[in-house]
């Protein structure tokens, strides 16, 4: 089997362009790295090809490459072993009671962690505002640990989506330090729950908070607020536990 040795190879140069959002959008493809993510992508039906140092049979095209070529495709610091090429796929839709809404999240690590927590705690649908960091950013994918392959993820206008959620009888919860915020321990999450988290620096705008049924803050011994991915994970866990206790 032929091995791609040069980073100047046309196919490799085109794949490297997928490090940039505009080319991911144009090509409708993105890169993933590591055996765990490749297996998750294969299971989800989005894996199209694998680039590797040695033969790797996962049921899709396998292209052998030199270490230099794999490192060119990688966005991590250590030597790469497996790079996958995935297609952006239409998110399957199915009914779900718990929904996470993320408004203008900018840090890819935060978005990836929130997706991982959402999948772990039964929030099977995630709504992203139009100004959120790109879902297919390599750091988002890596920190999600494959959760994005299993969730319904949609990009929407958040104000419009809140109105639609209310019409479908969801109780919408904002997370913010607001005059009318209740402590998380006081909240009784409803069967149909939508939880909204805001931007790392600015939080949620007042216009969104005022559209929600309740506003949540977390009890703490020190500091005023937590990192958004930690705060969101705590709230989702609380909703998950309450639902488990009532079933």
PDB file of C-alpha atoms in Angstrom:
ATOM      1  CA  UNK A   1       0.000   0.000   0.000  1.00  0.00           C
ATOM      2  CA  UNK A   2       1.338   3.436  -0.924  1.00  0.00           C
ATOM      3  CA  UNK A   3       2.310   5.714   1.966  1.00  0.00           C
ATOM      4  CA  UNK A   4       1.929   9.497   1.756  1.00  0.00           C
ATOM      5  CA  UNK A   5       5.326  10.850   2.757  1.00  0.00           C
ATOM      6  CA  UNK A   6       5.094  14.541   1.895  1.00  0.00           C
ATOM      7  CA  UNK A   7       3.131  17.340   3.544  1.00  0.00           C
ATOM      8  CA  UNK A   8       3.023  18.938   0.084  1.00  0.00           C
ATOM      9  CA  UNK A   9       0.683  16.163  -1.128  1.00  0.00           C
ATOM     10  CA  UNK A  10      -2.429  17.792  -2.614  1.00  0.00           C
ATOM     11  CA  UNK A  11      -4.872  15.724  -0.545  1.00  0.00           C
ATOM     12  CA  UNK A  12      -2.999  16.522   2.657  1.00  0.00           C
ATOM     13  CA  UNK A  13      -2.860  20.251   1.851  1.00  0.00           C
ATOM     14  CA  UNK A  14      -6.627  20.243   1.307  1.00  0.00           C
ATOM     15  CA  UNK A  15      -7.238  18.396   4.582  1.00  0.00           C
ATOM     16  CA  UNK A  16      -5.031  20.856   6.497  1.00  0.00           C
ATOM     17  CA  UNK A  17      -7.374  23.616   5.341  1.00  0.00           C
ATOM     18  CA  UNK A  18     -10.073  21.981   7.508  1.00  0.00           C
ATOM     19  CA  UNK A  19      -8.277  23.488  10.520  1.00  0.00           C
ATOM     20  CA  UNK A  20     -10.094  26.677   9.488  1.00  0.00           C
ATOM     21  CA  UNK A  21     -13.833  27.133   9.984  1.00  0.00           C
ATOM     22  CA  UNK A  22     -14.444  28.642   6.545  1.00  0.00           C
ATOM     23  CA  UNK A  23     -13.073  25.539   4.820  1.00  0.00           C
ATOM     24  CA  UNK A  24     -14.984  23.208   7.141  1.00  0.00           C
ATOM     25  CA  UNK A  25     -18.127  25.072   6.079  1.00  0.00           C
ATOM     26  CA  UNK A  26     -17.224  24.939   2.381  1.00  0.00           C
ATOM     27  CA  UNK A  27     -16.251  21.256   2.355  1.00  0.00           C
ATOM     28  CA  UNK A  28     -18.848  20.152   4.924  1.00  0.00           C
ATOM     29  CA  UNK A  29     -16.100  18.105   6.599  1.00  0.00           C
ATOM     30  CA  UNK A  30     -13.972  18.234   9.746  1.00  0.00           C
ATOM     31  CA  UNK A  31     -11.061  16.376  11.331  1.00  0.00           C
ATOM     32  CA  UNK A  32     -10.955  14.325  14.511  1.00  0.00           C
ATOM     33  CA  UNK A  33      -8.036  12.681  16.285  1.00  0.00           C
ATOM     34  CA  UNK A  34      -7.520   9.574  18.401  1.00  0.00           C
ATOM     35  CA  UNK A  35      -8.980   6.082  18.531  1.00  0.00           C
ATOM     36  CA  UNK A  36     -11.819   6.903  20.932  1.00  0.00           C
ATOM     37  CA  UNK A  37     -13.217   9.723  18.784  1.00  0.00           C
ATOM     38  CA  UNK A  38     -12.767   7.678  15.613  1.00  0.00           C
ATOM     39  CA  UNK A  39     -14.737   4.785  17.083  1.00  0.00           C
ATOM     40  CA  UNK A  40     -17.489   7.167  18.262  1.00  0.00           C
ATOM     41  CA  UNK A  41     -17.663   8.812  14.825  1.00  0.00           C
ATOM     42  CA  UNK A  42     -17.842   5.412  13.126  1.00  0.00           C
ATOM     43  CA  UNK A  43     -20.709   4.387  15.396  1.00  0.00           C
ATOM     44  CA  UNK A  44     -22.508   7.641  14.573  1.00  0.00           C
ATOM     45  CA  UNK A  45     -22.067   7.046  10.819  1.00  0.00           C
ATOM     46  CA  UNK A  46     -20.109  10.250  10.118  1.00  0.00           C
ATOM     47  CA  UNK A  47     -16.595   8.835   9.631  1.00  0.00           C
ATOM     48  CA  UNK A  48     -15.428   8.909   5.989  1.00  0.00           C
ATOM     49  CA  UNK A  49     -11.700   8.083   6.110  1.00  0.00           C
ATOM     50  CA  UNK A  50      -8.801   7.438   8.476  1.00  0.00           C
ATOM     51  CA  UNK A  51      -5.186   8.563   8.046  1.00  0.00           C
ATOM     52  CA  UNK A  52      -2.747   6.507  10.107  1.00  0.00           C
ATOM     53  CA  UNK A  53       0.848   5.298  10.558  1.00  0.00           C
ATOM     54  CA  UNK A  54      -0.113   1.653  10.089  1.00  0.00           C
ATOM     55  CA  UNK A  55      -3.099  -0.325   8.857  1.00  0.00           C
ATOM     56  CA  UNK A  56      -6.231   0.450  10.868  1.00  0.00           C
ATOM     57  CA  UNK A  57      -9.432  -1.352   9.920  1.00  0.00           C
ATOM     58  CA  UNK A  58     -12.554   0.486  11.013  1.00  0.00           C
ATOM     59  CA  UNK A  59     -14.665  -0.125   7.917  1.00  0.00           C
ATOM     60  CA  UNK A  60     -13.741   3.050   6.030  1.00  0.00           C
ATOM     61  CA  UNK A  61     -10.930   4.098   3.687  1.00  0.00           C
ATOM     62  CA  UNK A  62      -7.544   3.865   5.454  1.00  0.00           C
ATOM     63  CA  UNK A  63      -4.664   5.985   4.110  1.00  0.00           C
ATOM     64  CA  UNK A  64      -1.131   5.344   5.413  1.00  0.00           C
ATOM     65  CA  UNK A  65       1.024   8.385   6.141  1.00  0.00           C
ATOM     66  CA  UNK A  66       4.408   9.313   7.531  1.00  0.00           C
ATOM     67  CA  UNK A  67       4.666  10.749  11.037  1.00  0.00           C
ATOM     68  CA  UNK A  68       5.438  14.158   9.532  1.00  0.00           C
ATOM     69  CA  UNK A  69       2.215  14.088   7.499  1.00  0.00           C
ATOM     70  CA  UNK A  70       0.070  12.992  10.455  1.00  0.00           C
ATOM     71  CA  UNK A  71       1.564  15.738  12.613  1.00  0.00           C
ATOM     72  CA  UNK A  72       0.683  18.240   9.890  1.00  0.00           C
ATOM     73  CA  UNK A  73      -2.949  17.095  10.049  1.00  0.00           C
ATOM     74  CA  UNK A  74      -2.980  17.153  13.850  1.00  0.00           C
ATOM     75  CA  UNK A  75      -3.652  20.218  15.994  1.00  0.00           C
ATOM     76  CA  UNK A  76      -2.136  18.662  19.107  1.00  0.00           C
ATOM     77  CA  UNK A  77       1.445  18.948  20.344  1.00  0.00           C
ATOM     78  CA  UNK A  78       2.356  15.253  20.585  1.00  0.00           C
ATOM     79  CA  UNK A  79       2.960  12.856  17.693  1.00  0.00           C
ATOM     80  CA  UNK A  80      -0.344  11.933  16.032  1.00  0.00           C
ATOM     81  CA  UNK A  81      -1.327   8.305  15.411  1.00  0.00           C
ATOM     82  CA  UNK A  82      -4.863   8.415  13.967  1.00  0.00           C
ATOM     83  CA  UNK A  83      -6.662  11.226  12.139  1.00  0.00           C
ATOM     84  CA  UNK A  84     -10.259  10.834  10.991  1.00  0.00           C
ATOM     85  CA  UNK A  85     -12.144  12.770   8.341  1.00  0.00           C
ATOM     86  CA  UNK A  86     -15.837  13.225   9.147  1.00  0.00           C
ATOM     87  CA  UNK A  87     -18.766  14.687   7.295  1.00  0.00           C
ATOM     88  CA  UNK A  88     -21.048  17.232   8.896  1.00  0.00           C
ATOM     89  CA  UNK A  89     -24.321  15.405   9.182  1.00  0.00           C
ATOM     90  CA  UNK A  90     -27.903  16.462   9.645  1.00  0.00           C
ATOM     91  CA  UNK A  91     -28.676  16.099  13.329  1.00  0.00           C
ATOM     92  CA  UNK A  92     -31.386  13.480  13.882  1.00  0.00           C
ATOM     93  CA  UNK A  93     -34.430  14.793  15.730  1.00  0.00           C
ATOM     94  CA  UNK A  94     -36.230  12.944  18.481  1.00  0.00           C
ATOM     95  CA  UNK A  95     -38.377  14.032  21.450  1.00  0.00           C
ATOM     96  CA  UNK A  96     -36.504  14.945  24.629  1.00  0.00           C
ATOM     97  CA  UNK A  97     -37.550  16.495  27.926  1.00  0.00           C
ATOM     98  CA  UNK A  98     -34.318  18.239  28.922  1.00  0.00           C
ATOM     99  CA  UNK A  99     -32.722  20.801  26.610  1.00  0.00           C
ATOM    100  CA  UNK A 100     -29.556  22.895  27.018  1.00  0.00           C
ATOM    101  CA  UNK A 101     -29.372  26.338  25.409  1.00  0.00           C
ATOM    102  CA  UNK A 102     -26.004  28.073  25.051  1.00  0.00           C
ATOM    103  CA  UNK A 103     -25.873  31.777  24.281  1.00  0.00           C
ATOM    104  CA  UNK A 104     -22.620  33.108  22.777  1.00  0.00           C
ATOM    105  CA  UNK A 105     -20.246  30.612  24.424  1.00  0.00           C
ATOM    106  CA  UNK A 106     -16.781  31.533  23.094  1.00  0.00           C
ATOM    107  CA  UNK A 107     -14.297  29.136  24.654  1.00  0.00           C
ATOM    108  CA  UNK A 108     -14.087  25.814  22.758  1.00  0.00           C
ATOM    109  CA  UNK A 109     -13.115  23.925  25.911  1.00  0.00           C
ATOM    110  CA  UNK A 110     -16.226  25.215  27.668  1.00  0.00           C
ATOM    111  CA  UNK A 111     -18.486  24.222  24.792  1.00  0.00           C
ATOM    112  CA  UNK A 112     -16.973  20.751  24.558  1.00  0.00           C
ATOM    113  CA  UNK A 113     -17.260  20.185  28.313  1.00  0.00           C
ATOM    114  CA  UNK A 114     -20.888  21.339  28.320  1.00  0.00           C
ATOM    115  CA  UNK A 115     -21.706  18.915  25.487  1.00  0.00           C
ATOM    116  CA  UNK A 116     -20.068  16.101  27.436  1.00  0.00           C
ATOM    117  CA  UNK A 117     -22.072  16.978  30.559  1.00  0.00           C
ATOM    118  CA  UNK A 118     -25.286  17.365  28.563  1.00  0.00           C
ATOM    119  CA  UNK A 119     -24.905  13.860  27.163  1.00  0.00           C
ATOM    120  CA  UNK A 120     -23.972  12.478  30.599  1.00  0.00           C
ATOM    121  CA  UNK A 121     -26.962  14.032  32.376  1.00  0.00           C
ATOM    122  CA  UNK A 122     -29.723  13.392  29.855  1.00  0.00           C
ATOM    123  CA  UNK A 123     -29.884  16.774  28.080  1.00  0.00           C
ATOM    124  CA  UNK A 124     -30.171  15.200  24.652  1.00  0.00           C
ATOM    125  CA  UNK A 125     -30.810  18.381  22.719  1.00  0.00           C
ATOM    126  CA  UNK A 126     -28.501  21.428  22.615  1.00  0.00           C
ATOM    127  CA  UNK A 127     -29.373  24.779  21.061  1.00  0.00           C
ATOM    128  CA  UNK A 128     -26.460  27.055  20.118  1.00  0.00           C
ATOM    129  CA  UNK A 129     -26.816  30.764  19.464  1.00  0.00           C
ATOM    130  CA  UNK A 130     -25.543  32.053  16.143  1.00  0.00           C
ATOM    131  CA  UNK A 131     -22.466  33.589  17.829  1.00  0.00           C
ATOM    132  CA  UNK A 132     -21.262  30.481  19.679  1.00  0.00           C
ATOM    133  CA  UNK A 133     -17.802  29.111  18.926  1.00  0.00           C
ATOM    134  CA  UNK A 134     -17.782  26.676  15.994  1.00  0.00           C
ATOM    135  CA  UNK A 135     -19.053  23.240  16.974  1.00  0.00           C
ATOM    136  CA  UNK A 136     -16.369  21.570  14.810  1.00  0.00           C
ATOM    137  CA  UNK A 137     -13.414  23.398  16.329  1.00  0.00           C
ATOM    138  CA  UNK A 138     -10.845  20.709  17.220  1.00  0.00           C
ATOM    139  CA  UNK A 139     -10.798  21.711  20.903  1.00  0.00           C
ATOM    140  CA  UNK A 140     -14.594  21.474  21.093  1.00  0.00           C
ATOM    141  CA  UNK A 141     -14.527  17.986  19.589  1.00  0.00           C
ATOM    142  CA  UNK A 142     -11.667  16.810  21.802  1.00  0.00           C
ATOM    143  CA  UNK A 143     -13.161  18.103  25.061  1.00  0.00           C
ATOM    144  CA  UNK A 144     -16.616  16.732  24.195  1.00  0.00           C
ATOM    145  CA  UNK A 145     -15.054  13.224  24.089  1.00  0.00           C
ATOM    146  CA  UNK A 146     -17.461  12.260  21.314  1.00  0.00           C
ATOM    147  CA  UNK A 147     -20.637  13.553  22.983  1.00  0.00           C
ATOM    148  CA  UNK A 148     -21.417  15.764  19.980  1.00  0.00           C
ATOM    149  CA  UNK A 149     -21.972  12.608  17.882  1.00  0.00           C
ATOM    150  CA  UNK A 150     -24.873  11.567  20.137  1.00  0.00           C
ATOM    151  CA  UNK A 151     -26.738  14.843  20.689  1.00  0.00           C
ATOM    152  CA  UNK A 152     -29.293  16.832  18.712  1.00  0.00           C
ATOM    153  CA  UNK A 153     -27.411  20.097  18.136  1.00  0.00           C
ATOM    154  CA  UNK A 154     -29.002  23.038  16.359  1.00  0.00           C
ATOM    155  CA  UNK A 155     -27.986  26.657  15.755  1.00  0.00           C
ATOM    156  CA  UNK A 156     -30.897  29.037  16.373  1.00  0.00           C
ATOM    157  CA  UNK A 157     -31.934  32.553  17.311  1.00  0.00           C
ATOM    158  CA  UNK A 158     -32.294  32.121  21.075  1.00  0.00           C
ATOM    159  CA  UNK A 159     -35.096  34.632  21.701  1.00  0.00           C
ATOM    160  CA  UNK A 160     -37.210  33.041  18.995  1.00  0.00           C
ATOM    161  CA  UNK A 161     -36.425  29.565  20.299  1.00  0.00           C
ATOM    162  CA  UNK A 162     -37.508  30.467  23.866  1.00  0.00           C
ATOM    163  CA  UNK A 163     -40.941  31.473  22.588  1.00  0.00           C
ATOM    164  CA  UNK A 164     -41.274  28.188  20.723  1.00  0.00           C
ATOM    165  CA  UNK A 165     -40.201  26.253  23.829  1.00  0.00           C
ATOM    166  CA  UNK A 166     -42.857  27.995  25.927  1.00  0.00           C
ATOM    167  CA  UNK A 167     -45.490  27.074  23.362  1.00  0.00           C
ATOM    168  CA  UNK A 168     -44.381  23.451  23.753  1.00  0.00           C
ATOM    169  CA  UNK A 169     -44.792  23.727  27.553  1.00  0.00           C
ATOM    170  CA  UNK A 170     -41.119  23.772  28.508  1.00  0.00           C
ATOM    171  CA  UNK A 171     -40.198  25.578  31.715  1.00  0.00           C
ATOM    172  CA  UNK A 172     -37.263  27.811  30.783  1.00  0.00           C
ATOM    173  CA  UNK A 173     -34.544  28.457  33.380  1.00  0.00           C
ATOM    174  CA  UNK A 174     -31.896  31.165  33.075  1.00  0.00           C
ATOM    175  CA  UNK A 175     -28.617  30.984  34.999  1.00  0.00           C
ATOM    176  CA  UNK A 176     -27.555  34.425  36.224  1.00  0.00           C
ATOM    177  CA  UNK A 177     -26.854  36.592  39.256  1.00  0.00           C
ATOM    178  CA  UNK A 178     -30.087  38.555  39.045  1.00  0.00           C
ATOM    179  CA  UNK A 179     -32.274  40.334  41.596  1.00  0.00           C
ATOM    180  CA  UNK A 180     -34.888  37.590  41.300  1.00  0.00           C
ATOM    181  CA  UNK A 181     -32.516  34.626  41.102  1.00  0.00           C
ATOM    182  CA  UNK A 182     -33.297  31.603  43.261  1.00  0.00           C
ATOM    183  CA  UNK A 183     -30.669  29.281  44.684  1.00  0.00           C
ATOM    184  CA  UNK A 184     -30.307  26.011  42.809  1.00  0.00           C
ATOM    185  CA  UNK A 185     -31.371  24.096  45.924  1.00  0.00           C
ATOM    186  CA  UNK A 186     -34.748  25.886  45.799  1.00  0.00           C
ATOM    187  CA  UNK A 187     -35.447  24.920  42.188  1.00  0.00           C
ATOM    188  CA  UNK A 188     -37.765  22.055  41.333  1.00  0.00           C
ATOM    189  CA  UNK A 189     -36.986  21.280  37.714  1.00  0.00           C
ATOM    190  CA  UNK A 190     -40.035  20.375  35.654  1.00  0.00           C
ATOM    191  CA  UNK A 191     -40.379  17.315  33.440  1.00  0.00           C
ATOM    192  CA  UNK A 192     -39.903  19.503  30.354  1.00  0.00           C
ATOM    193  CA  UNK A 193     -36.913  21.697  31.225  1.00  0.00           C
ATOM    194  CA  UNK A 194     -34.867  24.125  29.119  1.00  0.00           C
ATOM    195  CA  UNK A 195     -31.699  25.468  30.784  1.00  0.00           C
ATOM    196  CA  UNK A 196     -29.969  28.566  29.374  1.00  0.00           C
ATOM    197  CA  UNK A 197     -26.317  29.483  29.963  1.00  0.00           C
ATOM    198  CA  UNK A 198     -24.645  32.708  28.873  1.00  0.00           C
ATOM    199  CA  UNK A 199     -21.354  34.063  27.603  1.00  0.00           C
ATOM    200  CA  UNK A 200     -18.232  33.600  29.765  1.00  0.00           C
ATOM    201  CA  UNK A 201     -17.636  37.326  30.251  1.00  0.00           C
ATOM    202  CA  UNK A 202     -21.058  38.945  29.908  1.00  0.00           C
ATOM    203  CA  UNK A 203     -23.434  36.211  31.039  1.00  0.00           C
ATOM    204  CA  UNK A 204     -26.993  36.354  29.726  1.00  0.00           C
ATOM    205  CA  UNK A 205     -28.476  39.613  28.443  1.00  0.00           C
ATOM    206  CA  UNK A 206     -31.399  40.968  30.453  1.00  0.00           C
ATOM    207  CA  UNK A 207     -33.679  40.570  27.427  1.00  0.00           C
ATOM    208  CA  UNK A 208     -33.204  36.784  27.579  1.00  0.00           C
ATOM    209  CA  UNK A 209     -33.426  36.552  31.374  1.00  0.00           C
ATOM    210  CA  UNK A 210     -36.772  38.349  31.353  1.00  0.00           C
ATOM    211  CA  UNK A 211     -38.215  35.793  28.927  1.00  0.00           C
ATOM    212  CA  UNK A 212     -37.439  32.867  31.258  1.00  0.00           C
ATOM    213  CA  UNK A 213     -39.745  31.422  33.909  1.00  0.00           C
ATOM    214  CA  UNK A 214     -37.052  31.200  36.622  1.00  0.00           C
ATOM    215  CA  UNK A 215     -33.503  32.424  37.195  1.00  0.00           C
ATOM    216  CA  UNK A 216     -30.943  30.242  38.982  1.00  0.00           C
ATOM    217  CA  UNK A 217     -27.813  30.971  40.995  1.00  0.00           C
ATOM    218  CA  UNK A 218     -25.596  28.404  42.715  1.00  0.00           C
ATOM    219  CA  UNK A 219     -24.907  28.430  46.438  1.00  0.00           C
ATOM    220  CA  UNK A 220     -21.163  28.893  47.126  1.00  0.00           C
ATOM    221  CA  UNK A 221     -18.886  29.375  50.119  1.00  0.00           C
ATOM    222  CA  UNK A 222     -16.631  31.754  48.184  1.00  0.00           C
ATOM    223  CA  UNK A 223     -16.569  33.767  44.948  1.00  0.00           C
ATOM    224  CA  UNK A 224     -19.601  35.130  43.129  1.00  0.00           C
ATOM    225  CA  UNK A 225     -19.663  32.861  40.110  1.00  0.00           C
ATOM    226  CA  UNK A 226     -18.224  29.725  38.524  1.00  0.00           C
ATOM    227  CA  UNK A 227     -16.810  28.907  35.115  1.00  0.00           C
ATOM    228  CA  UNK A 228     -19.796  28.439  32.786  1.00  0.00           C
ATOM    229  CA  UNK A 229     -19.017  24.787  32.041  1.00  0.00           C
ATOM    230  CA  UNK A 230     -18.822  23.964  35.763  1.00  0.00           C
ATOM    231  CA  UNK A 231     -21.985  25.915  36.612  1.00  0.00           C
ATOM    232  CA  UNK A 232     -23.876  24.351  33.727  1.00  0.00           C
ATOM    233  CA  UNK A 233     -22.733  20.855  34.662  1.00  0.00           C
ATOM    234  CA  UNK A 234     -23.877  21.318  38.264  1.00  0.00           C
ATOM    235  CA  UNK A 235     -27.320  22.518  37.154  1.00  0.00           C
ATOM    236  CA  UNK A 236     -27.723  19.678  34.651  1.00  0.00           C
ATOM    237  CA  UNK A 237     -26.719  17.133  37.280  1.00  0.00           C
ATOM    238  CA  UNK A 238     -29.319  18.566  39.681  1.00  0.00           C
ATOM    239  CA  UNK A 239     -32.040  18.313  37.023  1.00  0.00           C
ATOM    240  CA  UNK A 240     -30.933  14.773  36.183  1.00  0.00           C
ATOM    241  CA  UNK A 241     -31.082  13.658  39.825  1.00  0.00           C
ATOM    242  CA  UNK A 242     -34.495  15.230  40.378  1.00  0.00           C
ATOM    243  CA  UNK A 243     -35.898  13.523  37.292  1.00  0.00           C
ATOM    244  CA  UNK A 244     -34.468  10.183  38.407  1.00  0.00           C
ATOM    245  CA  UNK A 245     -36.063  10.559  41.837  1.00  0.00           C
ATOM    246  CA  UNK A 246     -39.534  11.289  40.432  1.00  0.00           C
ATOM    247  CA  UNK A 247     -39.648   8.422  37.926  1.00  0.00           C
TER     248      UNK A 247
END
